Amino acid sequence: MNRPLYSIRMQASRNGHHLSGAERLSTAIELEPLAADMVQRALGHMRGRAETIQISIEEVAEGQIDYVALPDLRTYLVDNYGQGRQAAAGLLCQAGVSPLAIDTAMAAMASGAAPDGRSMRGAMLIDAVSGRRLEPDQARGVRVSRMDLTEQARQELALGLQSLGLDNAHVREALVLAGKVLTTPGIVAELCWSDDPDYTAGYVASAHQGYVRFPHLKPLGEERGGRAFFLAAGQHKLPELINYLQYRPLLFDRIGQLNRPQPWVVQS
Ligand code: WAQ
Ligand code: MG
């Protein structure tokens, strides 16, 4: 990619509540069209038209950028969100997250993880064993940014996802976000489902399992969604961890395996 690179971030809100956000890394020449796309997205959001749109652009210091590969993607077909959540819990458990921590995350996401019962702007940080919530601000959470695909990886990903019928912005952006989360020292797994009422899919990500999606992790029409990052138990280096998630620039220059959907086999 040409230098220098810029971080471009969008945050849209209505009545003081978060509506949507986006974060990309881009060359100077791409900034304008990207900003235009972000404005359009903020104005056209299905949960309401934005009243406030903030776009910030910051140069990323050269030499700081790490190049890594995206995680493998897998889809398990489940019949409904109850089965999806049970399957997701099983995978999180295998990744070393305790039942208590899984319950905390799922209960918070299902009832609106922010103090006002809405979705948070960013992610919860949850101790993988005690289930304690550790993010300093429970309305804002931690917002991951400064990650993107190289041009070539973007094309490869689009082609690969098209052949699976999965080439949409939710999947592309979530895969990139989860990819950065999985490189973060001290994070063992992530759980996510969307806050868009028409998008019921979600995923579990961990180093071993990669990005594992389920078509149903919440009921259709549900506006509450969220993200939980599970932190290895014990000594949390919170300032370093949050700093990494927000500021460390990361480019994905290789895609992972993109697997065909397969039925979830209920484990006895
Ligand atoms: N950093 C941290 N948390 C975020 C970020 C971010 N950059 N962006 C969103 N969140 C949190 C926030 O709490 C949102 O309410 C929640 O995640 C959901 O965000 O494979 O669309 O953008 O089919 O609605 C996952 C499945 C879709 C994709 C996720 O998330 C697939 C999605 P949304
Ligand atoms: Mg959303």
Short mmCIF file of C-alpha atoms and ligand atoms in Angstrom, two decimals:
data_model
loop_
_atom_site.label_atom_id
_atom_site.label_comp_id
_atom_site.label_asym_id
_atom_site.label_seq_id
_atom_site.Cartn_x
_atom_site.Cartn_y
_atom_site.Cartn_z
CA MET A 1 0.00 0.00 0.00
CA ASN A 2 1.11 3.54 -0.70
CA ARG A 3 2.27 5.69 2.16
CA PRO A 4 1.31 7.47 4.23
CA LEU A 5 -1.77 5.72 5.55
CA TYR A 6 -4.61 7.42 7.38
CA SER A 7 -7.03 6.10 9.94
CA ILE A 8 -10.55 7.21 9.04
CA ARG A 9 -13.33 6.65 11.56
CA MET A 10 -17.03 7.48 11.52
CA GLN A 11 -19.41 7.67 14.43
CA ALA A 12 -23.09 8.47 13.97
CA SER A 13 -25.67 9.13 16.64
CA ARG A 14 -29.27 10.14 17.07
CA ASN A 15 -30.82 11.60 20.26
CA GLY A 16 -27.48 11.10 21.93
CA HIS A 17 -27.49 7.36 21.17
CA HIS A 18 -24.98 5.52 19.07
CA LEU A 19 -26.33 4.49 15.66
CA SER A 20 -23.41 3.22 13.67
CA GLY A 21 -19.69 3.44 13.24
CA ALA A 22 -16.98 2.42 10.84
CA GLU A 23 -13.21 2.35 10.80
CA ARG A 24 -10.80 1.92 7.91
CA LEU A 25 -7.17 2.52 7.00
CA SER A 26 -6.63 4.29 3.71
CA THR A 27 -4.27 6.12 1.42
CA ALA A 28 -4.74 9.86 0.89
CA ILE A 29 -6.39 9.39 -2.48
CA GLU A 30 -9.06 7.05 -1.11
CA LEU A 31 -10.02 9.27 1.82
CA GLU A 32 -12.64 11.32 0.01
CA PRO A 33 -14.69 8.46 -1.45
CA LEU A 34 -14.44 6.60 1.86
CA ALA A 35 -15.69 9.62 3.80
CA ALA A 36 -18.56 9.98 1.32
CA ASP A 37 -19.51 6.30 1.78
CA MET A 38 -19.42 6.71 5.54
CA VAL A 39 -21.70 9.76 5.43
CA GLN A 40 -24.15 7.89 3.22
CA ARG A 41 -24.11 4.95 5.56
CA ALA A 42 -24.74 7.16 8.59
CA LEU A 43 -27.68 8.90 6.88
CA GLY A 44 -29.17 5.68 5.55
CA HIS A 45 -29.00 3.54 8.66
CA MET A 46 -32.07 1.40 9.18
CA ARG A 47 -32.25 2.19 12.90
CA GLY A 48 -32.74 5.88 12.08
CA ARG A 49 -31.13 8.77 10.28
CA ALA A 50 -28.08 10.20 12.02
CA GLU A 51 -28.34 13.62 13.66
CA THR A 52 -24.66 13.85 14.42
CA ILE A 53 -21.94 12.40 12.25
CA GLN A 54 -18.32 12.60 13.29
CA ILE A 55 -15.57 11.69 10.92
CA SER A 56 -12.00 11.78 12.09
CA ILE A 57 -8.92 11.29 10.01
CA GLU A 58 -5.47 10.82 11.44
CA GLU A 59 -2.20 9.93 9.82
CA VAL A 60 -0.75 6.63 10.95
CA ALA A 61 2.94 6.73 11.71
CA GLU A 62 4.93 4.80 9.13
CA GLY A 63 6.93 1.80 10.32
CA GLN A 64 4.25 1.01 12.92
CA ILE A 65 2.08 -1.11 10.70
CA ASP A 66 2.02 -4.88 11.18
CA TYR A 67 1.01 -7.22 8.37
CA VAL A 68 -0.84 -10.40 9.33
CA ALA A 69 -3.25 -13.04 8.01
CA LEU A 70 -7.00 -13.13 8.57
CA PRO A 71 -8.42 -16.00 10.64
CA ASP A 72 -10.11 -18.97 8.90
CA LEU A 73 -13.86 -18.63 8.49
CA ARG A 74 -16.38 -21.37 9.21
CA THR A 75 -20.19 -21.36 9.31
CA TYR A 76 -22.31 -23.72 11.39
CA LEU A 77 -25.93 -23.86 10.35
CA VAL A 78 -28.28 -23.73 13.30
CA ASP A 79 -32.10 -23.73 13.26
CA ASN A 80 -32.70 -20.83 15.61
CA TYR A 81 -30.94 -18.45 17.96
CA GLY A 82 -31.41 -20.68 20.99
CA GLN A 83 -29.45 -23.43 19.28
CA GLY A 84 -26.98 -20.84 17.99
CA ARG A 85 -26.26 -19.48 21.46
CA GLN A 86 -25.87 -22.98 22.85
CA ALA A 87 -23.41 -23.85 20.09
CA ALA A 88 -21.54 -20.56 20.58
CA ALA A 89 -21.31 -21.24 24.32
CA GLY A 90 -19.85 -24.68 23.61
CA LEU A 91 -17.10 -23.19 21.45
CA LEU A 92 -16.31 -20.46 23.98
CA CYS A 93 -16.04 -23.11 26.67
CA GLN A 94 -13.53 -25.03 24.53
CA ALA A 95 -11.56 -21.80 24.14
CA GLY A 96 -11.18 -21.58 27.94
CA VAL A 97 -14.05 -19.24 28.82
CA SER A 98 -15.98 -20.25 31.94
CA PRO A 99 -19.76 -20.84 31.90
CA LEU A 100 -20.12 -17.89 34.27
CA ALA A 101 -18.26 -15.54 31.93
CA ILE A 102 -20.28 -16.80 28.94
CA ASP A 103 -23.55 -16.23 30.83
CA THR A 104 -22.47 -12.73 31.84
CA ALA A 105 -21.69 -11.81 28.24
CA MET A 106 -24.81 -13.32 26.71
CA ALA A 107 -27.14 -11.92 29.37
CA ALA A 108 -25.64 -8.44 28.97
CA MET A 109 -25.84 -8.52 25.17
CA ALA A 110 -29.40 -9.86 25.22
CA SER A 111 -30.66 -7.18 27.62
CA GLY A 112 -28.60 -4.28 26.25
CA ALA A 113 -25.06 -4.12 27.64
CA ALA A 114 -25.03 -0.34 28.21
CA PRO A 115 -26.42 1.03 31.50
CA ASP A 116 -29.52 2.40 29.71
CA GLY A 117 -30.38 -1.04 28.34
CA ARG A 118 -29.25 -0.24 24.82
CA SER A 119 -26.34 -1.57 22.84
CA MET A 120 -22.90 -0.23 23.67
CA ARG A 121 -20.86 1.72 21.15
CA GLY A 122 -17.92 -0.62 21.60
CA ALA A 123 -17.09 -3.93 23.24
CA MET A 124 -17.25 -5.28 26.77
CA LEU A 125 -14.04 -6.62 28.32
CA ILE A 126 -14.83 -9.67 30.44
CA ASP A 127 -12.53 -11.77 32.62
CA ALA A 128 -12.70 -15.23 31.02
CA VAL A 129 -12.94 -16.98 34.39
CA SER A 130 -14.63 -14.69 36.93
CA GLY A 131 -16.96 -13.12 34.36
CA ARG A 132 -16.24 -9.69 35.81
CA ARG A 133 -16.72 -6.75 33.43
CA LEU A 134 -13.55 -4.71 33.14
CA GLU A 135 -14.15 -1.99 30.54
CA PRO A 136 -13.71 1.47 32.12
CA ASP A 137 -16.86 2.91 30.52
CA GLN A 138 -19.87 0.59 30.28
CA ALA A 139 -21.74 2.77 27.81
CA ARG A 140 -18.90 3.33 25.41
CA GLY A 141 -16.98 0.10 25.81
CA VAL A 142 -13.79 -0.28 23.82
CA ARG A 143 -13.89 0.53 20.14
CA VAL A 144 -11.38 -1.36 17.97
CA SER A 145 -9.91 0.64 15.12
CA ARG A 146 -6.94 1.09 12.80
CA MET A 147 -7.28 -2.25 11.03
CA ASP A 148 -8.02 -3.02 7.39
CA LEU A 149 -7.25 -5.24 4.41
CA THR A 150 -4.60 -4.58 1.79
CA GLU A 151 -6.02 -4.01 -1.68
CA GLN A 152 -5.08 -7.49 -2.81
CA ALA A 153 -6.46 -9.19 0.28
CA ARG A 154 -9.69 -7.18 -0.13
CA GLN A 155 -10.12 -8.55 -3.66
CA GLU A 156 -9.30 -12.12 -2.64
CA LEU A 157 -11.72 -11.92 0.26
CA ALA A 158 -14.51 -10.51 -1.91
CA LEU A 159 -14.07 -13.34 -4.44
CA GLY A 160 -13.89 -16.02 -1.78
CA LEU A 161 -16.94 -14.72 0.09
CA GLN A 162 -18.91 -14.33 -3.15
CA SER A 163 -18.45 -18.00 -3.90
CA LEU A 164 -20.03 -18.75 -0.51
CA GLY A 165 -22.80 -16.17 -0.98
CA LEU A 166 -21.42 -14.25 1.99
CA ASP A 167 -19.92 -11.11 0.47
CA ASN A 168 -21.56 -8.42 2.57
CA ALA A 169 -20.17 -5.59 4.68
CA HIS A 170 -21.15 -7.26 7.97
CA VAL A 171 -19.01 -10.31 7.24
CA ARG A 172 -16.04 -8.42 5.78
CA GLU A 173 -15.88 -5.90 8.61
CA ALA A 174 -16.49 -8.42 11.38
CA LEU A 175 -13.80 -10.75 10.05
CA VAL A 176 -11.27 -7.91 10.00
CA LEU A 177 -12.26 -6.72 13.47
CA ALA A 178 -12.10 -10.24 14.92
CA GLY A 179 -8.76 -10.70 13.17
CA LYS A 180 -7.32 -7.78 15.09
CA VAL A 181 -8.90 -8.90 18.37
CA LEU A 182 -7.29 -12.33 17.99
CA THR A 183 -3.82 -10.79 17.66
CA THR A 184 -4.27 -8.88 20.93
CA PRO A 185 -2.05 -10.16 23.76
CA GLY A 186 -4.25 -11.20 26.69
CA ILE A 187 -7.48 -11.86 24.75
CA VAL A 188 -8.60 -15.50 24.50
CA ALA A 189 -11.88 -15.23 22.59
CA GLU A 190 -14.62 -12.97 21.27
CA LEU A 191 -18.41 -13.24 21.07
CA CYS A 192 -20.47 -10.96 18.81
CA TRP A 193 -23.88 -10.48 17.39
CA SER A 194 -25.12 -7.53 15.37
CA ASP A 195 -27.25 -4.67 16.63
CA ASP A 196 -28.98 -4.34 13.23
CA PRO A 197 -32.54 -5.66 13.58
CA ASP A 198 -32.49 -7.45 10.22
CA TYR A 199 -29.13 -9.16 10.75
CA THR A 200 -29.36 -12.17 13.05
CA ALA A 201 -25.91 -13.68 12.49
CA GLY A 202 -23.04 -13.59 14.93
CA TYR A 203 -19.79 -15.36 15.67
CA VAL A 204 -17.31 -16.72 18.15
CA ALA A 205 -13.62 -16.16 17.46
CA SER A 206 -10.60 -17.70 19.12
CA ALA A 207 -7.03 -18.42 18.11
CA HIS A 208 -7.64 -22.17 17.72
CA GLN A 209 -11.06 -22.10 16.10
CA GLY A 210 -10.72 -18.97 13.98
CA TYR A 211 -13.87 -17.04 13.05
CA VAL A 212 -16.90 -19.30 13.55
CA ARG A 213 -20.21 -17.83 12.44
CA PHE A 214 -23.78 -18.84 13.16
CA PRO A 215 -26.67 -17.54 11.02
CA HIS A 216 -28.80 -17.08 14.15
CA LEU A 217 -27.55 -15.70 17.44
CA LYS A 218 -30.54 -13.43 18.09
CA PRO A 219 -34.19 -13.18 17.01
CA LEU A 220 -35.12 -11.21 13.89
CA GLY A 221 -36.13 -7.63 14.72
CA GLU A 222 -33.94 -7.46 17.84
CA GLU A 223 -31.94 -4.21 18.06
CA ARG A 224 -29.74 -5.22 20.93
CA GLY A 225 -26.38 -6.63 19.95
CA GLY A 226 -22.83 -6.31 21.09
CA ARG A 227 -19.37 -7.66 21.49
CA ALA A 228 -17.51 -9.27 24.37
CA PHE A 229 -13.74 -9.73 24.44
CA PHE A 230 -12.74 -12.38 26.98
CA LEU A 231 -9.50 -11.64 28.80
CA ALA A 232 -7.13 -14.30 30.12
CA ALA A 233 -7.79 -14.54 33.85
CA GLY A 234 -5.67 -12.82 36.43
CA GLN A 235 -3.28 -9.98 35.72
CA HIS A 236 -4.99 -7.67 33.28
CA LYS A 237 -2.84 -5.07 31.60
CA LEU A 238 -5.89 -3.00 30.75
CA PRO A 239 -4.25 0.24 29.58
CA GLU A 240 -1.91 -1.65 27.22
CA LEU A 241 -4.71 -3.88 25.96
CA ILE A 242 -7.07 -0.96 25.26
CA ASN A 243 -4.28 1.01 23.65
CA TYR A 244 -3.51 -1.90 21.33
CA LEU A 245 -7.15 -2.36 20.30
CA GLN A 246 -7.67 1.33 19.58
CA TYR A 247 -4.36 2.48 18.17
CA ARG A 248 -2.11 -0.30 16.90
CA PRO A 249 -2.32 -0.22 13.08
CA LEU A 250 -2.81 -3.63 11.51
CA LEU A 251 -3.17 -4.62 7.86
CA PHE A 252 -4.35 -8.03 6.74
CA ASP A 253 -2.41 -8.98 3.62
CA ARG A 254 -3.52 -12.62 3.44
CA ILE A 255 -6.92 -14.23 3.82
CA GLY A 256 -7.56 -17.46 5.72
CA GLN A 257 -9.52 -20.54 4.68
CA LEU A 258 -13.11 -19.80 3.74
CA ASN A 259 -15.09 -22.95 4.47
CA ARG A 260 -18.50 -23.98 3.14
CA PRO A 261 -21.35 -23.87 5.66
CA GLN A 262 -21.97 -27.14 7.46
CA PRO A 263 -24.73 -28.28 9.80
CA TRP A 264 -24.11 -27.91 13.51
CA VAL A 265 -24.09 -31.32 15.09
CA VAL A 266 -25.58 -31.15 18.55
CA GLN A 267 -23.09 -32.60 21.00
CA SER A 268 -24.38 -34.98 23.63
N1 WAQ B 1 -15.06 -2.10 18.23
C1 WAQ B 1 -15.66 -2.67 19.28
N2 WAQ B 1 -16.97 -2.99 19.31
C2 WAQ B 1 -17.68 -2.70 18.22
C3 WAQ B 1 -17.11 -2.10 17.07
C4 WAQ B 1 -15.73 -1.80 17.11
N3 WAQ B 1 -15.10 -1.24 16.09
N4 WAQ B 1 -18.10 -1.95 16.14
C5 WAQ B 1 -19.22 -2.43 16.70
N5 WAQ B 1 -18.99 -2.87 17.96
C6 WAQ B 1 -19.96 -3.48 18.89
C7 WAQ B 1 -21.06 -2.52 19.33
O1 WAQ B 1 -21.42 -2.86 20.64
C8 WAQ B 1 -22.19 -2.89 18.40
O2 WAQ B 1 -23.45 -2.67 19.01
C9 WAQ B 1 -21.97 -4.38 18.19
O3 WAQ B 1 -20.57 -4.57 18.25
C10 WAQ B 1 -22.50 -4.90 16.89
O4 WAQ B 1 -21.98 -4.10 15.83
O5 WAQ B 1 -20.26 -13.32 9.78
O6 WAQ B 1 -22.78 -6.30 12.16
O7 WAQ B 1 -21.63 -3.42 13.49
O8 WAQ B 1 -22.30 -12.80 9.18
O9 WAQ B 1 -23.93 -4.32 14.27
C11 WAQ B 1 -21.39 -10.33 12.88
C12 WAQ B 1 -21.68 -11.48 11.96
C13 WAQ B 1 -22.01 -9.04 12.45
C14 WAQ B 1 -21.14 -11.25 10.58
C15 WAQ B 1 -21.59 -7.99 13.42
O10 WAQ B 1 -21.89 -5.82 14.17
C16 WAQ B 1 -21.24 -12.55 9.78
C17 WAQ B 1 -22.16 -6.63 13.16
P1 WAQ B 1 -22.42 -4.34 14.37
MG MG B 2 -24.63 -2.41 13.51
#
